[in-house]
Coordinates of C-alpha atoms and ligand atoms in Angstrom, one line a residue:
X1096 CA -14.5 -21.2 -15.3
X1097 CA -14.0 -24.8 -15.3
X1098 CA -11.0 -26.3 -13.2
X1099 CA -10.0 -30.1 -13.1
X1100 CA -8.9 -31.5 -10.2
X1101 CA -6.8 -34.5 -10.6
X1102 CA -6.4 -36.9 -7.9
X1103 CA -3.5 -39.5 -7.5
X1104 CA -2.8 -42.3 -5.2
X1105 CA -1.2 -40.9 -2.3
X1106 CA -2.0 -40.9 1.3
X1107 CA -2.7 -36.9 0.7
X1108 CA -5.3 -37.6 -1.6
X1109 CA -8.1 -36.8 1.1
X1110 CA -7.0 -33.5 1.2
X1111 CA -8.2 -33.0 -2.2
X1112 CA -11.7 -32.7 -1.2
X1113 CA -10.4 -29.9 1.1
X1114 CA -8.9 -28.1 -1.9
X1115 CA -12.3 -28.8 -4.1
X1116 CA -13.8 -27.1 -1.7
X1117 CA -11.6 -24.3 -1.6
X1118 CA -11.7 -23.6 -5.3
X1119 CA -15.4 -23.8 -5.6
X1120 CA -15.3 -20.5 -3.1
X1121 CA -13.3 -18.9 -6.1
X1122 CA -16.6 -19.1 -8.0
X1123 CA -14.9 -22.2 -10.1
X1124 CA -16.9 -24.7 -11.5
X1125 CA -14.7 -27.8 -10.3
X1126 CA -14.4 -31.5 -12.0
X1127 CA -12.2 -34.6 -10.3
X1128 CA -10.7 -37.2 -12.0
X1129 CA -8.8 -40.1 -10.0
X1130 CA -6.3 -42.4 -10.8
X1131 CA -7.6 -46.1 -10.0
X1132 CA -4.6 -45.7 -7.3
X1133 CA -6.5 -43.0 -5.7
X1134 CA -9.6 -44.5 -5.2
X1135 CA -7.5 -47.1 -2.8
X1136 CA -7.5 -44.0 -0.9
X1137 CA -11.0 -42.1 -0.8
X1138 CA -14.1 -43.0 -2.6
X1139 CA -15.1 -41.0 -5.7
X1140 CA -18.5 -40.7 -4.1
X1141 CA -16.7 -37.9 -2.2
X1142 CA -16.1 -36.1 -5.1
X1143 CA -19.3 -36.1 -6.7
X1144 CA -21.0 -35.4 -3.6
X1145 CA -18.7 -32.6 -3.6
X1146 CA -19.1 -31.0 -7.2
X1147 CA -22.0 -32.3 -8.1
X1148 CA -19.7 -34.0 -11.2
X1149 CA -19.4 -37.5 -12.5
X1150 CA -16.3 -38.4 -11.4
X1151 CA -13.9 -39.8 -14.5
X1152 CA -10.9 -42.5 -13.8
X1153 CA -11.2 -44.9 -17.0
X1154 CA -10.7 -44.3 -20.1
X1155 CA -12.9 -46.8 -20.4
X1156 CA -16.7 -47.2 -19.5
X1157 CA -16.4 -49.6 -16.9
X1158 CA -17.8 -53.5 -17.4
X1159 CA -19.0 -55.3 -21.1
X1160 CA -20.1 -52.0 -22.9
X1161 CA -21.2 -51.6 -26.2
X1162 CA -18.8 -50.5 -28.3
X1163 CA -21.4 -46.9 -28.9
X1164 CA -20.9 -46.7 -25.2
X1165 CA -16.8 -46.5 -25.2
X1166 CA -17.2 -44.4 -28.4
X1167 CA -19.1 -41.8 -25.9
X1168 CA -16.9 -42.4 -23.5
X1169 CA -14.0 -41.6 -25.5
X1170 CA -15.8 -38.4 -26.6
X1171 CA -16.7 -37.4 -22.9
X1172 CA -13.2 -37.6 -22.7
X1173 CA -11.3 -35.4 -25.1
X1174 CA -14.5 -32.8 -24.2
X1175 CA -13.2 -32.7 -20.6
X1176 CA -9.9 -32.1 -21.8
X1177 CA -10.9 -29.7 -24.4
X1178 CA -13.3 -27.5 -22.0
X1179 CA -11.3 -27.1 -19.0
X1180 CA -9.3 -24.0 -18.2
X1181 CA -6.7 -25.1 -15.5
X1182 CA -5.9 -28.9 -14.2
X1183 CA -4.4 -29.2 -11.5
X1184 CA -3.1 -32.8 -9.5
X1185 CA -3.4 -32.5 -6.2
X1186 CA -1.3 -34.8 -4.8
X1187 CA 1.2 -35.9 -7.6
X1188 CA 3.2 -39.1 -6.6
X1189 CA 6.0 -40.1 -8.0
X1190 CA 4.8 -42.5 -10.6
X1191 CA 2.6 -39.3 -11.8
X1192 CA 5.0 -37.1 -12.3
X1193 CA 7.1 -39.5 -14.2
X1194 CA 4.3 -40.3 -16.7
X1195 CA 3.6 -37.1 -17.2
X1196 CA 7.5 -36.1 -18.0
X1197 CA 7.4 -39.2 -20.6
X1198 CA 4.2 -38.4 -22.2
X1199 CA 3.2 -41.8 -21.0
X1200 CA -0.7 -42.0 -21.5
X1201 CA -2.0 -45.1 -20.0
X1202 CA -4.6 -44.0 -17.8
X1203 CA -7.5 -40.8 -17.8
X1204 CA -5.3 -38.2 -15.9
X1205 CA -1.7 -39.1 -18.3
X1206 CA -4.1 -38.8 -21.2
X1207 CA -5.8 -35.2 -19.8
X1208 CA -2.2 -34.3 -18.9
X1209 CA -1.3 -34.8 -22.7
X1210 CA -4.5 -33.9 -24.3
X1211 CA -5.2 -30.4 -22.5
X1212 CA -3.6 -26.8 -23.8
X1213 CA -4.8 -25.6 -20.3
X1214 CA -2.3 -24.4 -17.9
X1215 CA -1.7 -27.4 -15.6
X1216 CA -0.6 -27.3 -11.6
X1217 CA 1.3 -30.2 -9.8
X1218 CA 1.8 -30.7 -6.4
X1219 CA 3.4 -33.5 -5.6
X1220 CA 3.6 -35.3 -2.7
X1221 CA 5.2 -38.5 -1.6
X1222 CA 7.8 -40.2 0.7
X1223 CA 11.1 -37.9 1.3
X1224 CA 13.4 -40.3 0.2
X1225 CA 11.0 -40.7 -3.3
X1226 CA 11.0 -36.6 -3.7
X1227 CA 14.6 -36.6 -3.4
X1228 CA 15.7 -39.4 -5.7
X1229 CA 17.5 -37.9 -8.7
X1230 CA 14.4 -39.4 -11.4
X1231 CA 11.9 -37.5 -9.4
X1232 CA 13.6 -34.1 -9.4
X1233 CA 15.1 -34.6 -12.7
X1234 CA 11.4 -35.2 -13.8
X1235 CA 9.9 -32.2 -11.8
X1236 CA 13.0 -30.3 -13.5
X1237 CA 11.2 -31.5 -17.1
X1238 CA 8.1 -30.5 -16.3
X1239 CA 9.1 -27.0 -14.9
X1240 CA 10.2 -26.6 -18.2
X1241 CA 7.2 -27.5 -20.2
X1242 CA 6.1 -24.5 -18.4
X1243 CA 4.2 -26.7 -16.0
X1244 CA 4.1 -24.8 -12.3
X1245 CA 5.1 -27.0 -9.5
X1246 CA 3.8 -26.1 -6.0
X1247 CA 6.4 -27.4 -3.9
X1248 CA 6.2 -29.8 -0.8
X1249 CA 6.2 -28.9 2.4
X1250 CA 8.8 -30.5 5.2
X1251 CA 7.4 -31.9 7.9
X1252 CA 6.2 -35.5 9.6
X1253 CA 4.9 -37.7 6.6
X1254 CA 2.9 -40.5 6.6
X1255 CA 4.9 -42.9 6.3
X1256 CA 6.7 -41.9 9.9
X1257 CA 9.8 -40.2 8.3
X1258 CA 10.1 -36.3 8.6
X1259 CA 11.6 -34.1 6.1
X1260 CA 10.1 -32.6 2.4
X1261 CA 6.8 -34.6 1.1
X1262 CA 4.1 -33.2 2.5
X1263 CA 1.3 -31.9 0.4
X1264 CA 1.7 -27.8 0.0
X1265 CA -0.8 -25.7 2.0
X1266 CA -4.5 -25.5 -0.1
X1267 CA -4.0 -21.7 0.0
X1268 CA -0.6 -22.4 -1.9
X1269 CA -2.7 -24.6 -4.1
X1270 CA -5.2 -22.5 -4.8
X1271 CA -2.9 -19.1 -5.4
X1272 CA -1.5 -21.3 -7.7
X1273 CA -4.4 -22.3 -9.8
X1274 CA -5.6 -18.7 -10.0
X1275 CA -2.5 -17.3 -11.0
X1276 CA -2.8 -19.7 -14.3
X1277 CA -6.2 -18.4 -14.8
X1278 CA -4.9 -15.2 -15.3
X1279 CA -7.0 -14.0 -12.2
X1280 CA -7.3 -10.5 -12.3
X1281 CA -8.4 -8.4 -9.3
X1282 CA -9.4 -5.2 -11.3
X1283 CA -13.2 -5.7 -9.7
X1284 CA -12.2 -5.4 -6.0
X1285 CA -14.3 -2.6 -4.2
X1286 CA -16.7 -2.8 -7.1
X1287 CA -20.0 -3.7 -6.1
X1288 CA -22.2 -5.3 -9.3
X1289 CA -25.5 -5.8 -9.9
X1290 CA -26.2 -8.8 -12.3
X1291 CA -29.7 -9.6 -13.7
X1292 CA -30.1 -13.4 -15.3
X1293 CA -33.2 -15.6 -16.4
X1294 CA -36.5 -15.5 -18.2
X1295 CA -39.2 -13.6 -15.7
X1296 CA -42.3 -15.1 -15.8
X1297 CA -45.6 -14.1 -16.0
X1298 CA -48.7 -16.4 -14.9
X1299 CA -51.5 -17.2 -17.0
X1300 CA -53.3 -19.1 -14.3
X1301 CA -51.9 -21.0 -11.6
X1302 CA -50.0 -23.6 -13.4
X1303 CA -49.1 -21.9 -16.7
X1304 CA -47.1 -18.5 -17.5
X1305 CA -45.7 -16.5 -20.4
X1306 CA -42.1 -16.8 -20.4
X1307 CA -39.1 -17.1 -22.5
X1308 CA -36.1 -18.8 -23.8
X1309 CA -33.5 -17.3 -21.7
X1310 CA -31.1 -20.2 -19.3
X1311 CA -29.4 -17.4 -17.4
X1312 CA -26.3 -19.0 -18.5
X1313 CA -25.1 -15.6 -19.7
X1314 CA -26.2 -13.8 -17.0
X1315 CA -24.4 -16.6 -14.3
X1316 CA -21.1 -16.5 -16.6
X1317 CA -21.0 -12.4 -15.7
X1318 CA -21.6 -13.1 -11.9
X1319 CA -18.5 -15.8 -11.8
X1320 CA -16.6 -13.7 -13.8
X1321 CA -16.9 -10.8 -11.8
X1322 CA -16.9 -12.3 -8.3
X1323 CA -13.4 -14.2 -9.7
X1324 CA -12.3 -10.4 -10.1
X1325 CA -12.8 -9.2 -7.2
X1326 CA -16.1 -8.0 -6.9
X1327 CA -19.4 -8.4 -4.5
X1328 CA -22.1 -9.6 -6.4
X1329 CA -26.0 -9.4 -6.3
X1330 CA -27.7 -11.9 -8.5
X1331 CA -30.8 -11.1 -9.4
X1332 CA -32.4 -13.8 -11.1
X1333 CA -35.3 -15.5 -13.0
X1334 CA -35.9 -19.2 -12.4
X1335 CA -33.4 -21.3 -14.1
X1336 CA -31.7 -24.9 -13.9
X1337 CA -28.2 -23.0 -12.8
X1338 CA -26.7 -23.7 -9.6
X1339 CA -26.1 -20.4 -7.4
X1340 CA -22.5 -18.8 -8.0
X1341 CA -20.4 -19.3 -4.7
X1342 CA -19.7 -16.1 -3.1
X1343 CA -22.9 -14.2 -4.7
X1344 CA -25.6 -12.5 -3.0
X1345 CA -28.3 -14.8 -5.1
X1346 CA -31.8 -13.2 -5.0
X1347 CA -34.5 -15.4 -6.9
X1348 CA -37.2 -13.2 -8.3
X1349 CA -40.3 -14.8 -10.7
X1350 CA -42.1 -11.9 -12.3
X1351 CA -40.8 -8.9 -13.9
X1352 CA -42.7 -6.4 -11.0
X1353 CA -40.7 -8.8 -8.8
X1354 CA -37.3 -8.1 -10.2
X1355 CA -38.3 -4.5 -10.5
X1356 CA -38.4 -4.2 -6.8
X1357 CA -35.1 -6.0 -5.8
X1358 CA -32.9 -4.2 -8.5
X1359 CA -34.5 -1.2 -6.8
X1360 CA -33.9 -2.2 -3.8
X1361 CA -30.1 -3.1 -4.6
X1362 CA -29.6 -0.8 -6.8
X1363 CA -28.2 2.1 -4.7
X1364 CA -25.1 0.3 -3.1
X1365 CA -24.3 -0.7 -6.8
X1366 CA -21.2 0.3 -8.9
X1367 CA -21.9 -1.4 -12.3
X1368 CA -25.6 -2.7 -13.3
X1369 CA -26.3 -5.3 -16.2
X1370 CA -29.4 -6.5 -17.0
X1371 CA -28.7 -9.5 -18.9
X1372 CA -32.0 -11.2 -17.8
X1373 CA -34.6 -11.3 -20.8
X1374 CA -37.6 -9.6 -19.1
X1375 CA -41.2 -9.9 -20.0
X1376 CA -41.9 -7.0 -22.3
X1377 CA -46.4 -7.7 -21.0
X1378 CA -47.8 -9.9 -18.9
X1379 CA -52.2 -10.5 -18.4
X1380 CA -53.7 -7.9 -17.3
X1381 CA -55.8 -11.0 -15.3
X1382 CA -54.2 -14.0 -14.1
X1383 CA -57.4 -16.9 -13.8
X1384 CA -57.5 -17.9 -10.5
X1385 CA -58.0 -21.7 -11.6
X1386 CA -56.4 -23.8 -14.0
X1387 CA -58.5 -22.3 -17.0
X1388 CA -60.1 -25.1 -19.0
X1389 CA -59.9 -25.7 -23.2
X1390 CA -63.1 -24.9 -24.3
X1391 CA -62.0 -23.0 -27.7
X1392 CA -60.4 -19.9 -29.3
X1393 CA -59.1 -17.4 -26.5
X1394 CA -58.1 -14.3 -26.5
X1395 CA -55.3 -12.7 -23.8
X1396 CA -55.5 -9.2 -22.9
X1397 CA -52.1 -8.0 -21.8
X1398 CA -50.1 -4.6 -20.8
X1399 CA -46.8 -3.7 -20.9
X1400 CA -44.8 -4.6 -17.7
X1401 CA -42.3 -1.9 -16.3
X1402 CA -39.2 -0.7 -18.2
X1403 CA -36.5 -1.9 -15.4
X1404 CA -33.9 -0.6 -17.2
X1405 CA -34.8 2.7 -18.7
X1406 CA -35.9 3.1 -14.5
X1407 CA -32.6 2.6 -13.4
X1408 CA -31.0 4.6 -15.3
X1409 CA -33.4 8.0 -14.9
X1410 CA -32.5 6.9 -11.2
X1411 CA -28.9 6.7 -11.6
X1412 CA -26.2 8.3 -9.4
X1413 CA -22.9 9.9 -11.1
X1414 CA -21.1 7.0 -11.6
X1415 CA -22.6 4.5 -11.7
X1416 CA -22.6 2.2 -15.4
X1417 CA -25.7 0.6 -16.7
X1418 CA -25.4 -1.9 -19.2
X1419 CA -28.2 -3.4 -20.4
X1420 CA -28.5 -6.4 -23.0
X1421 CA -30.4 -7.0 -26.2
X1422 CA -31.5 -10.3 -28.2
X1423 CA -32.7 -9.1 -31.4
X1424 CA -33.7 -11.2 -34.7
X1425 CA -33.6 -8.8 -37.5
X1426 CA -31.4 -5.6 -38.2
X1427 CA -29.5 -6.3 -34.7
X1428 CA -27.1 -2.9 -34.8
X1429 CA -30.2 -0.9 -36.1
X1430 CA -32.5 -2.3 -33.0
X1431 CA -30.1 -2.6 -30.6
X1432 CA -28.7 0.8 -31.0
X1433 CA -32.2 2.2 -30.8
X1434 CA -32.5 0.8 -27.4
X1435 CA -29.4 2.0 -26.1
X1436 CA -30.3 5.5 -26.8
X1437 CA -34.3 5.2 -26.3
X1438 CA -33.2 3.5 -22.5
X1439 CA -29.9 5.9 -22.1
X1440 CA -27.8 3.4 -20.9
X1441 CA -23.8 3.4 -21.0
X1442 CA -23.3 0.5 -22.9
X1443 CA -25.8 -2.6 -24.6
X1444 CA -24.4 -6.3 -25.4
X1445 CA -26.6 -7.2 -28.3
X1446 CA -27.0 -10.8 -29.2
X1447 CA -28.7 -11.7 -32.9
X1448 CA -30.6 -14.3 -31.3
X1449 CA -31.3 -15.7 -34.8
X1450 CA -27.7 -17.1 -35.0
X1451 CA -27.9 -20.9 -34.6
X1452 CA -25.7 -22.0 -31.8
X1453 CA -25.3 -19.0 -30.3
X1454 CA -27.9 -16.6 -27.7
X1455 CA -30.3 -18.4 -25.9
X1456 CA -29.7 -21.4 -23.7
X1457 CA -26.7 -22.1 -25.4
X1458 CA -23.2 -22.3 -23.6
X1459 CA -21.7 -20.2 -26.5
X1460 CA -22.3 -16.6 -27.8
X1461 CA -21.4 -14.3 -30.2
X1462 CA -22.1 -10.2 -29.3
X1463 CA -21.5 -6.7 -30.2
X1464 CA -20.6 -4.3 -27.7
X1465 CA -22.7 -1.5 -28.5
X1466 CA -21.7 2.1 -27.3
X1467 CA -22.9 5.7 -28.5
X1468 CA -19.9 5.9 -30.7
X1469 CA -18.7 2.5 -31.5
X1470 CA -19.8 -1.4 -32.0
X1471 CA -17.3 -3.7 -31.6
X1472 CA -18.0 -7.6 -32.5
X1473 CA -16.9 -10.3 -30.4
X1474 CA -16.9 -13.6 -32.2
X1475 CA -18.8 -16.8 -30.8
X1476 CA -17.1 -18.1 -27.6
X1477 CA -17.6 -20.1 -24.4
X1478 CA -20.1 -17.5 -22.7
X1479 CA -17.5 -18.0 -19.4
X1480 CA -15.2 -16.4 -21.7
X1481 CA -17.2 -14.1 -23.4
X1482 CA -18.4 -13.0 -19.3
X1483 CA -14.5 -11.5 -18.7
X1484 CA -14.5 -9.7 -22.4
X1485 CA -17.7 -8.0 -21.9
X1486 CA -16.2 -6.7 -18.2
X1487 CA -13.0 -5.3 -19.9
X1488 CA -15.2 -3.4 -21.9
X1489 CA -17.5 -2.3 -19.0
X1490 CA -14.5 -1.0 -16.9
X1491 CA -13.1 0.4 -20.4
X1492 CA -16.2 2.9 -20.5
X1493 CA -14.4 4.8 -17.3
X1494 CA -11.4 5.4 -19.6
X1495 CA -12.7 6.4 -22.7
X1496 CA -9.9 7.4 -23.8
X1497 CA -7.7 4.8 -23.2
X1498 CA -8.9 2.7 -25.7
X1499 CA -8.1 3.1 -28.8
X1500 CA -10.7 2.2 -31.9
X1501 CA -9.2 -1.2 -33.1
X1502 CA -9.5 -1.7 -37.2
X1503 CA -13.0 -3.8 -36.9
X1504 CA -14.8 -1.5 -35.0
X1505 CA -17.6 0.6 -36.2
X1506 CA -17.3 3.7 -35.5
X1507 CA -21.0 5.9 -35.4
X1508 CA -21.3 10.0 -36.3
X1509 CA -23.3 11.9 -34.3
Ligands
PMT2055 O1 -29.9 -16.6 -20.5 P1 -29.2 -17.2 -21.7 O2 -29.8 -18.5 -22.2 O3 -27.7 -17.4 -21.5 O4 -29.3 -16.2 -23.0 C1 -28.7 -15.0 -22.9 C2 -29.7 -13.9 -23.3 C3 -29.8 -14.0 -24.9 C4 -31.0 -14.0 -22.6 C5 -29.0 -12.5 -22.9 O5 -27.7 -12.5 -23.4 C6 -29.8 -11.3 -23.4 O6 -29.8 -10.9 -24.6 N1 -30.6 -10.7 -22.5 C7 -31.5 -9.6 -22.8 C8 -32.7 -10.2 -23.5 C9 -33.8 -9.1 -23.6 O7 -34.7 -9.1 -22.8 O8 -33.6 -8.2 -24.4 P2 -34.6 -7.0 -24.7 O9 -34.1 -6.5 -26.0 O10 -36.0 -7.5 -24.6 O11 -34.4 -6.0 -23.5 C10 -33.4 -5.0 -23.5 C11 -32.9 -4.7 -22.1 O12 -33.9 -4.1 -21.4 C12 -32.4 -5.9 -21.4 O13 -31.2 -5.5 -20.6 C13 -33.5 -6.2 -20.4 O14 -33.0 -6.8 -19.2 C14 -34.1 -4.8 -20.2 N2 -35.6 -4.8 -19.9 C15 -36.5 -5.3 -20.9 C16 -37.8 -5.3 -20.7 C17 -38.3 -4.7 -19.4 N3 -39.6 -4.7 -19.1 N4 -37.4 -4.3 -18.5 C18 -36.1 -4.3 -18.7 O15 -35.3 -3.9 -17.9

């Protein structure tokens, strides 16, 4: 999930890197955007550093740009507004909080304010004398009622060598706060889940492989998702261009006999499996030992590779769910149903990976969740969204009951 940070011009604003920081343990893929105020006050090189993020103050590209370039710009814009799921300024002084309470939009951070439909977090801080005038809490009083939640200031020595309420809240204050608008659920704790992600790869010779499509975006949205929820992860993953999830037990795997032996090797201390990772079906049965040479028509000889998942689950323990995953092109239900009952696992999320925009290395996607008795469709979302449905369902399969068949499932005999 994707959290903003905004930073204002306040002495406090140094402690924002502290509560970036903080965040990102939550699994929380974390942007910053400064007011030009703040960056009086700390340099946004800290913040980049930090999240690995561009960070945004103008609403314009900075210098004589093109007018293409501002156009972009603009467009960079209303995307980080669009695709965030929480912002939250940390510290918000006084001159904040008032353009935000008067929709005034005359900088990046009052135009995200106004722009977003995300739950937003302030915590002021400022001067005591500044917090307690009558237009500050009279707009903290507005905002409270835009259903905006305000972490309060602490009282104690400020900055400016006066004592009483201004201080910047506690980061755990902060950070309770920003999960509790991200609806942070802790349904996962005492779980332990196994999560495979990426494309193996099999080597041809020592510079080329047969591999596949896959990002391991899907598979990285499930490990956030569930490590957000409470859960201790292991990663098992193909190479991709994803940074590691905080808080994960990230083991990087190439070939398909290589992820074979860590998910048997993690496998036993695990509560829920999913193999999201889009394993090599054969690889050579000879791998050249030099870089083979063009010299005309060739022909690979290749065997299947191991059947990870079908393994798993003739080794399973009672308990334990297996969910595996499925990209199919053609007759998706047919296929995918065939493999959930050929591999005997609980549950397969089948992708129709000839959708445009959708499946592989995409940051959307659009599923079915496939049981014995039932498919029910999810429609194309952000695949961090997508990550918490397909959990709800997982944790469903331990109440069968419970759910009941909503009106666009389809419901198999037999
Ligand atoms: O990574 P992204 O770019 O985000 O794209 C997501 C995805 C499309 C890769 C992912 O959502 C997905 O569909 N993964 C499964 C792709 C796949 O390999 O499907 P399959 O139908 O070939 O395999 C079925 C299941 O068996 C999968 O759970 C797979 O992990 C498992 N399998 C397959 C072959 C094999 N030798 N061993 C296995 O365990």
């Amino acid at each position: 999930m994707k959290v903003t940070v905004g930073v204002s011009g306040g002495i406090a604003a140094y402690k924002a890197a502290e509560l970036v920081r903080a965040l990102q343990q939550h699994a929380l893929d974390v942007h910053v955007v400064m007011t030009e105020a703040a960056k009086q006050f700390v340099q946004p090189l800290t913040f980049s550093a930090l999240t690995g993020h561009k960070v945004i103050s103008s609403l314009w590209v900075e210098g004589d740009a093109e007018p293409e370039a501002d156009l972009a710009s603009a467009i960079e814009h209303i995307d980080a507004a669009q695709t965030t799921d929480a912002l939250v300024v940390a510290p918000a002084t006084a001159s904040t909080l008032a353009k935000f309470a008067h929709g005034i939009a005359d900088d990046f951070l009052s135009t995200l304010y106004l722009a977003t439909t995300a739950p937003v977090i302030v915590a002021p801080s400022m001067n005591v004398n500044m917090w307690q005038h009558a237009a500050t809490q009279a707009n903290v009083e507005t905002l409270a009622g835009r259903h905006v939640r305000i972490v309060p200031p602490g009282s104690g020595y400020l900055a400016c060598g006066m004592t009483g309420e201004g201080r910047l809240a506690e980061t755990g204050a902060i950070v309770e706060a920003v999960l509790a608008s991200l609806n942070h659920r802790n349904d996962l704790s005492g779980e332990t889940v196994l999560i495979t992600a990426g494309g193996t790869r099999e080597a041809l010779d020592p510079v080329r492989f047969l591999g596949n499509r896959s990002s391991g975006k899907m598979g990285y949205a499930l490990a956030e998702a569930a490590e957000r929820r409470g859960a201790k992860v292991v990663l098992i993953t193909a190479p991709t261009a994803l940074r590691a999830p905080a808080r994960c037990e990230v083991v990087p795997v190439i070939t398909t006999a290589e992820m074979r032996h860590a998910v048997l090797g993690h496998f036993g201390d695990a509560s829920i499996v999913i193999k999201a990772a889009a394993v090599a079906d054969y690889r050579p049965v000879e791998q050249a030992e030099q870089k083979m040479k063009r010299t005309g028509p060739l022909s690979i000889q290749l065997e299947p590779t191991e059947d990870i998942l079908a393994e798993v689950v003739s080794r399973r323990r009672a308990g334990q769910l297996i969910v595996g995953f499925a990209a199919e092109t053609e007759n998706a239900v047919v296929y995918g149903r065939d493999k959930l009952l050929r591999k005997g696992a609980d549950a397969i999320v089948l992708n129709d990976v000839s959708r445009e925009g959708v499946g592989f290395d995409s940051d959307r996607n659009a599923v079915t969740f496939l049981t014995r008795d039932k498919a029910h469709d999810f429609p194309e979302m952000r695949k961090r969204d997508l990550a918490d449905r397909i959990l709800d369902e997982i944790l469903a399969l331990r109440r069968p009951h419970a759910k009941l068949v909503t009106e666009t499932d389809r419901v198999f005999e037999g």
